[in-house]
Coordinates of C-alpha atoms in Angstrom, one line a residue:
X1 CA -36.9 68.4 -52.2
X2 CA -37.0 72.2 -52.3
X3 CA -40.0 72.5 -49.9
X4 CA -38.4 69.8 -47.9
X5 CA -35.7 72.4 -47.4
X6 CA -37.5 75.1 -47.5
X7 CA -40.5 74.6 -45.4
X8 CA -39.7 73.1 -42.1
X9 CA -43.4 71.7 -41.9
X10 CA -42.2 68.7 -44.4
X11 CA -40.2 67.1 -41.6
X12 CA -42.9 66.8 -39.5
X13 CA -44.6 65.3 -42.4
X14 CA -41.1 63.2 -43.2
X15 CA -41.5 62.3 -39.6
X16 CA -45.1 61.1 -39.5
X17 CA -44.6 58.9 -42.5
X18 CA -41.4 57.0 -41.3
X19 CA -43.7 55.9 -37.9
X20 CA -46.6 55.2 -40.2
X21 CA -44.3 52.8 -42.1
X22 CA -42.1 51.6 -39.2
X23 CA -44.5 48.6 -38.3
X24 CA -45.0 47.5 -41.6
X25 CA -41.4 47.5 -42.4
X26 CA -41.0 45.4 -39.1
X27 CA -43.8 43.4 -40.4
X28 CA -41.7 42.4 -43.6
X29 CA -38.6 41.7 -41.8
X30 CA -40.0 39.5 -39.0
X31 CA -39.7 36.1 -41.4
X32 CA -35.6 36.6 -42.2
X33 CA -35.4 38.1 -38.8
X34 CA -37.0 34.8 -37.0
X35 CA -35.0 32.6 -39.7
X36 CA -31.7 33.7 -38.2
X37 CA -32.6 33.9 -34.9
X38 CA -33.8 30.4 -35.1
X39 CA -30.4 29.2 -37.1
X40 CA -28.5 31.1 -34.5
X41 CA -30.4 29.2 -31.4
X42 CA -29.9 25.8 -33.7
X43 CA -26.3 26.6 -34.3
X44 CA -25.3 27.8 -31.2
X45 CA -27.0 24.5 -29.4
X46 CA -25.1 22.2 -31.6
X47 CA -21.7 24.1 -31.1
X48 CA -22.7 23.9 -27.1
X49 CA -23.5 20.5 -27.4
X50 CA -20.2 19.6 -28.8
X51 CA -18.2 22.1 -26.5
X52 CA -20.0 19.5 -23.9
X53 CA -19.0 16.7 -25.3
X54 CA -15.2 17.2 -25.8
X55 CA -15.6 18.5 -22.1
X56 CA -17.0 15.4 -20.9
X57 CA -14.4 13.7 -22.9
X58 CA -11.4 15.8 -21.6
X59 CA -12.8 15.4 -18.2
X60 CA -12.8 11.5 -18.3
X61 CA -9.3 11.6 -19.6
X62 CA -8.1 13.9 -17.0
X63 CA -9.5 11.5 -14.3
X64 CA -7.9 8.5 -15.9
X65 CA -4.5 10.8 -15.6
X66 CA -5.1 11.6 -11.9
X67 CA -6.2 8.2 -10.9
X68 CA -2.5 7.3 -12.7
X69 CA -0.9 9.8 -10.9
X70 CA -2.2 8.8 -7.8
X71 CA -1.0 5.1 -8.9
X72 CA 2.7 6.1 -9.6
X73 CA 2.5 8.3 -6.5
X74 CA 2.0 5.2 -4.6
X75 CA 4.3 2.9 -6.8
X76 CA 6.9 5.8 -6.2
X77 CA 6.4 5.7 -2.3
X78 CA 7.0 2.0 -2.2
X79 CA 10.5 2.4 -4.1
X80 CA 11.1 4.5 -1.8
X81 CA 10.5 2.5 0.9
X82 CA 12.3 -0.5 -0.8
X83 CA 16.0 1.7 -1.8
X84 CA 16.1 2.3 2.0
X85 CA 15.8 -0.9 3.2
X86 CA 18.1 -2.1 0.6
X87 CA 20.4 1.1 1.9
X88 CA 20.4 -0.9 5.4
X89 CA 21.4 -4.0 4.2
X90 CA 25.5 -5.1 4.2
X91 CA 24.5 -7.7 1.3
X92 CA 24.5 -6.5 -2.1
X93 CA 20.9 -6.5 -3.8
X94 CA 18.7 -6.2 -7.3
X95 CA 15.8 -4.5 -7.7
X96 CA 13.2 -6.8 -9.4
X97 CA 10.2 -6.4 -10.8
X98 CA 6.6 -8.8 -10.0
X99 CA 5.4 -9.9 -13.6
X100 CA 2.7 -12.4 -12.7
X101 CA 1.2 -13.9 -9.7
X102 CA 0.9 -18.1 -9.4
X103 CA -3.1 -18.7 -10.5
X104 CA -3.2 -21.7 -8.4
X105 CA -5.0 -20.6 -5.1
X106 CA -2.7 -23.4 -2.7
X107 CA 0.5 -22.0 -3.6
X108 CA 1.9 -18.7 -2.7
X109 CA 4.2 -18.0 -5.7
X110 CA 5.5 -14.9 -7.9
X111 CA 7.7 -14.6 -10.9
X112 CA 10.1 -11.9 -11.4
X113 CA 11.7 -10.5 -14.3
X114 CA 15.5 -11.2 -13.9
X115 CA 16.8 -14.6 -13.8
X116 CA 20.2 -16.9 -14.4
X117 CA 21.5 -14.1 -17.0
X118 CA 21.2 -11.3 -14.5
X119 CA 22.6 -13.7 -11.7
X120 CA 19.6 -14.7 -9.9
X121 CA 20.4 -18.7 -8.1
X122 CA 17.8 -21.2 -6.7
X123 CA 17.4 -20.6 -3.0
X124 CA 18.3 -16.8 -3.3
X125 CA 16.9 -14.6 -0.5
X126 CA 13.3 -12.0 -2.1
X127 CA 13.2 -9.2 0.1
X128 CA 10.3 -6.5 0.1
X129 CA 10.7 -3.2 1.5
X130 CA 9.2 -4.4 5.2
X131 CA 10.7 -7.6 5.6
X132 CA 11.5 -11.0 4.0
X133 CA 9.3 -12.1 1.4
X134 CA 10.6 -15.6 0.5
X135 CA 13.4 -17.3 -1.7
X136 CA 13.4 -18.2 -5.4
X137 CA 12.9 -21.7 -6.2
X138 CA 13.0 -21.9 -10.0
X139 CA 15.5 -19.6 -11.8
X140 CA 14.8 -19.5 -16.0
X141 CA 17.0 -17.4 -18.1
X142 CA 15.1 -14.3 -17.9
X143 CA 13.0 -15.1 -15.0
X144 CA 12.3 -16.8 -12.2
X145 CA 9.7 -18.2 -9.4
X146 CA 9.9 -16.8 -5.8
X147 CA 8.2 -19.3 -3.1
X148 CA 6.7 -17.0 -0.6
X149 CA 7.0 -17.5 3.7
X150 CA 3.4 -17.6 4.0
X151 CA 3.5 -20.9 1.4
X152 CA 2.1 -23.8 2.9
X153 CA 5.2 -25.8 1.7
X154 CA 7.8 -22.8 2.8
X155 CA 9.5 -23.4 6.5
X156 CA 12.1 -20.4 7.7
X157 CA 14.1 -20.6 11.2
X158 CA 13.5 -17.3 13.1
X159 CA 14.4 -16.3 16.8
X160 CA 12.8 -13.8 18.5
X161 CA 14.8 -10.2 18.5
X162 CA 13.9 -9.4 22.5
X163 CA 15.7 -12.4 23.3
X164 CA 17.1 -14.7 20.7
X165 CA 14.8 -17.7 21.8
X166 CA 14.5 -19.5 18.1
X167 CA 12.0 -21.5 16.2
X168 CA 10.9 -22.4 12.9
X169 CA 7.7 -20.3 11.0
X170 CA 6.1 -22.2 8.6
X171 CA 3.5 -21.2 6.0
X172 CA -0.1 -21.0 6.7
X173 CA -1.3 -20.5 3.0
X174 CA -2.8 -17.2 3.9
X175 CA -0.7 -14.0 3.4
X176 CA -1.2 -12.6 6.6
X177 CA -0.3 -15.5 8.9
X178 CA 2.6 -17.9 10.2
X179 CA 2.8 -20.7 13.0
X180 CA 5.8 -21.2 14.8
X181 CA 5.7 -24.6 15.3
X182 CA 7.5 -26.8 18.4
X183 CA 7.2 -24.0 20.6
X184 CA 7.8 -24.9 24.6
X185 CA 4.7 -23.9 26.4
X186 CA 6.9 -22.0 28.5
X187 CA 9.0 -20.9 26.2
X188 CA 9.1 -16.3 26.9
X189 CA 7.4 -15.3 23.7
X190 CA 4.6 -12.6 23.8
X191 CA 2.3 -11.3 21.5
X192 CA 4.0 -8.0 19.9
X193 CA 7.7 -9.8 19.6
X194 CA 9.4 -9.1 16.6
X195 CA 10.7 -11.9 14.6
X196 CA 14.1 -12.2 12.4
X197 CA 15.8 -14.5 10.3
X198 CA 18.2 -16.8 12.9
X199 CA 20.5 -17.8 9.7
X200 CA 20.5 -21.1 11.0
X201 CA 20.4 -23.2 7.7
X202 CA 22.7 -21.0 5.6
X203 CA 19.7 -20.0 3.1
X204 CA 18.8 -16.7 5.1
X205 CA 21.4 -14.3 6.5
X206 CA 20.6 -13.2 9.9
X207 CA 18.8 -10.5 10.6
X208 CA 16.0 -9.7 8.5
X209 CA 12.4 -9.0 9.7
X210 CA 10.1 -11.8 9.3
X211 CA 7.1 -11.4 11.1
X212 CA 5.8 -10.0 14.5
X213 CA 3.8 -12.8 16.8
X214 CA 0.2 -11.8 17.1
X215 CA -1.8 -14.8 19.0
X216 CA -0.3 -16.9 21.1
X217 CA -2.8 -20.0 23.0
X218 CA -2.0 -22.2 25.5
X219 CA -3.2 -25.4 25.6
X220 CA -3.6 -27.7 29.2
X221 CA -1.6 -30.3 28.9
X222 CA -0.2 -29.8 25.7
X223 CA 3.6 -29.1 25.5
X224 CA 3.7 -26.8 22.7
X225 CA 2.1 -23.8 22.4
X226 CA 0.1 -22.4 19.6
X227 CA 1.8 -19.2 18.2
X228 CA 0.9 -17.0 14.9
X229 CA 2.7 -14.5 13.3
X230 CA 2.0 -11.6 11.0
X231 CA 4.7 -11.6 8.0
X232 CA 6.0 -7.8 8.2
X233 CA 6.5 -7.8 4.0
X234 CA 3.3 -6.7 2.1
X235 CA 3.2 -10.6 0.2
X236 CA 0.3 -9.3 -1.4
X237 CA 0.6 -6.0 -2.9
X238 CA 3.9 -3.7 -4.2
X239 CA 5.5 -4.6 -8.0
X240 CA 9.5 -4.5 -6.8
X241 CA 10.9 -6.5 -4.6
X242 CA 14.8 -6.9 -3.8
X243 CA 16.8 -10.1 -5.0
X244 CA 19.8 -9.9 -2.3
X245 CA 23.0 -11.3 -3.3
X246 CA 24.6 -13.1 -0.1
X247 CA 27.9 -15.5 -0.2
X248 CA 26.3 -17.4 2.9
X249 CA 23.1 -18.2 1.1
X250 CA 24.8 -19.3 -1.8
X251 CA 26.5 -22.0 0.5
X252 CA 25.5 -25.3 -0.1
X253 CA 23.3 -27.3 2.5
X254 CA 24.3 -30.2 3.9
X255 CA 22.5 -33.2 2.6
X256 CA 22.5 -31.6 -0.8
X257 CA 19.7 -29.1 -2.3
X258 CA 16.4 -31.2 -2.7
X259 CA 13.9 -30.1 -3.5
X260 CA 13.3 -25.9 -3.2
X261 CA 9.3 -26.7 -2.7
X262 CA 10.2 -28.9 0.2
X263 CA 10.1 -27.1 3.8
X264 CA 13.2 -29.0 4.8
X265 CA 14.8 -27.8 1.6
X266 CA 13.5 -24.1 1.7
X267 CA 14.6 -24.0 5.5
X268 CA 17.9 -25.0 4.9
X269 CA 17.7 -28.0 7.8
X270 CA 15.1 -30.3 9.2
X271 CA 11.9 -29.4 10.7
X272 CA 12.6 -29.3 14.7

């Protein structure tokens, strides 16, 4: 130690020694050195992998969320849709909700979740938020069956807004057609009218939007034409409809009330 600080050639020598040793003490270090590098590496790939996984996972979950969003977006729009047309109405209505759909593949039926405890009456006009939908033909305490227009057993009388000339739409069993049946082959009805209820049978007030006439053939010879009609109420999609509340269609029909699944019945009069 004195020389060390008293000859300055010792830290040359101090020097010399440290860089003689260096690689050896490198050499000695290199196994704890590459054992923590390597647990590092192995415990930094586990915590990525997991950081990857509750990633993934967060990410499916916020899809699931979005594509819900979107959903109530829609559902929203729709209610929308159906307190304004229920705001243009004089009649007083419910809002009601779709809870299952008829399984048969023949019938064109829903159930709705309010029934003789909230009100609802056989033969009771179902609006959607475009047009008529249909009337309910089976009322249960807390629910109760709607028979839909495009039912192959439902008949409605309509008359044609541009003019008033009237006729009776019948089911087709397919949701996106009606045939006006008896129709004079002469009779000024194009493709593009709009069709309303006439209220002719006391079971639909006059006035709502049925359907709008999209083929119409003429047959030689014949004396009725062939007319179809595109029902303006989405039958097939939406989960609210409106249950409208009506003094005329609670009035009885003449001949009594039959059967609700009978098209006589569900028109309120007989087939023309």
């Amino acid at each position: 130690m004195l020389a060390d600080a008293r000859l300055a050639q010792m830290t040359v020598v101090r020097s010399g020694l440290v860089l003689a040793v260096s690689p050896l003490q490198w050499v000695i270090q290199l196994p704890g050195r590459t054992i923590r590098w390597v647990s590092e590496g192995l415990t930094s790939r586990a915590d990525l992998e997991a950081e990857n996984a509750r990633l993934l996972a967060r990410n499916l979950v916020l899809e699931g969320k979005s594509q819900k969003l979107v959903s109530m977006e829609a559902e929203n729009i729709r209610l929308r849709m159906l307190l304004n047309a229920s705001d243009s109405l004089d009649e007083s209505v419910m809002v009601a909700e779709v809870i299952a759909v008829d399984p048969d593949p023949f019938t064109h039926k829903i159930f709705i979740d309010k029934g003789s405890r909230h009100g609802v009456f056989e033969g009771q006009p179902v609006l959607g938020a475009t047009g008529l939908m249909g009337q309910v033909v089976q009322v249960d305490p807390y629910a109760s069956r709607v028979l839909l227009i495009t039912d192959s057993n439902h008949a409605i009388p309509v008359q044609v807004a541009r003019n008033g000339i009237r006729a009776v739409a019948i089911g087709t069993s397919s949701t996106m057609s009606l045939e006006l049946v008896h129709v004079p082959d002469t009779a000024d009805i194009r493709v593009g009218d709009s069709l309303i209820s006439s209220g002719m049978g006391l079971r639909f007030p006059a006035g709502y939007p049925v359907a709008v006439v999209s083929d119409i053939k003429h047959h030689p010879g014949r004396p009725f034409a062939e007319v179809r009609a595109t029902p303006t109420a989405e039958l097939d999609r939406g989960r609210y409809v409106l249950v409208v509340f009506s003094e005329r269609s609670r009035a009885p029909v003449a001949g009594g009330p039959g059967d609700a699944d009978d098209p006589e019945a569900a028109n309120g009069e007989g087939m023309p």
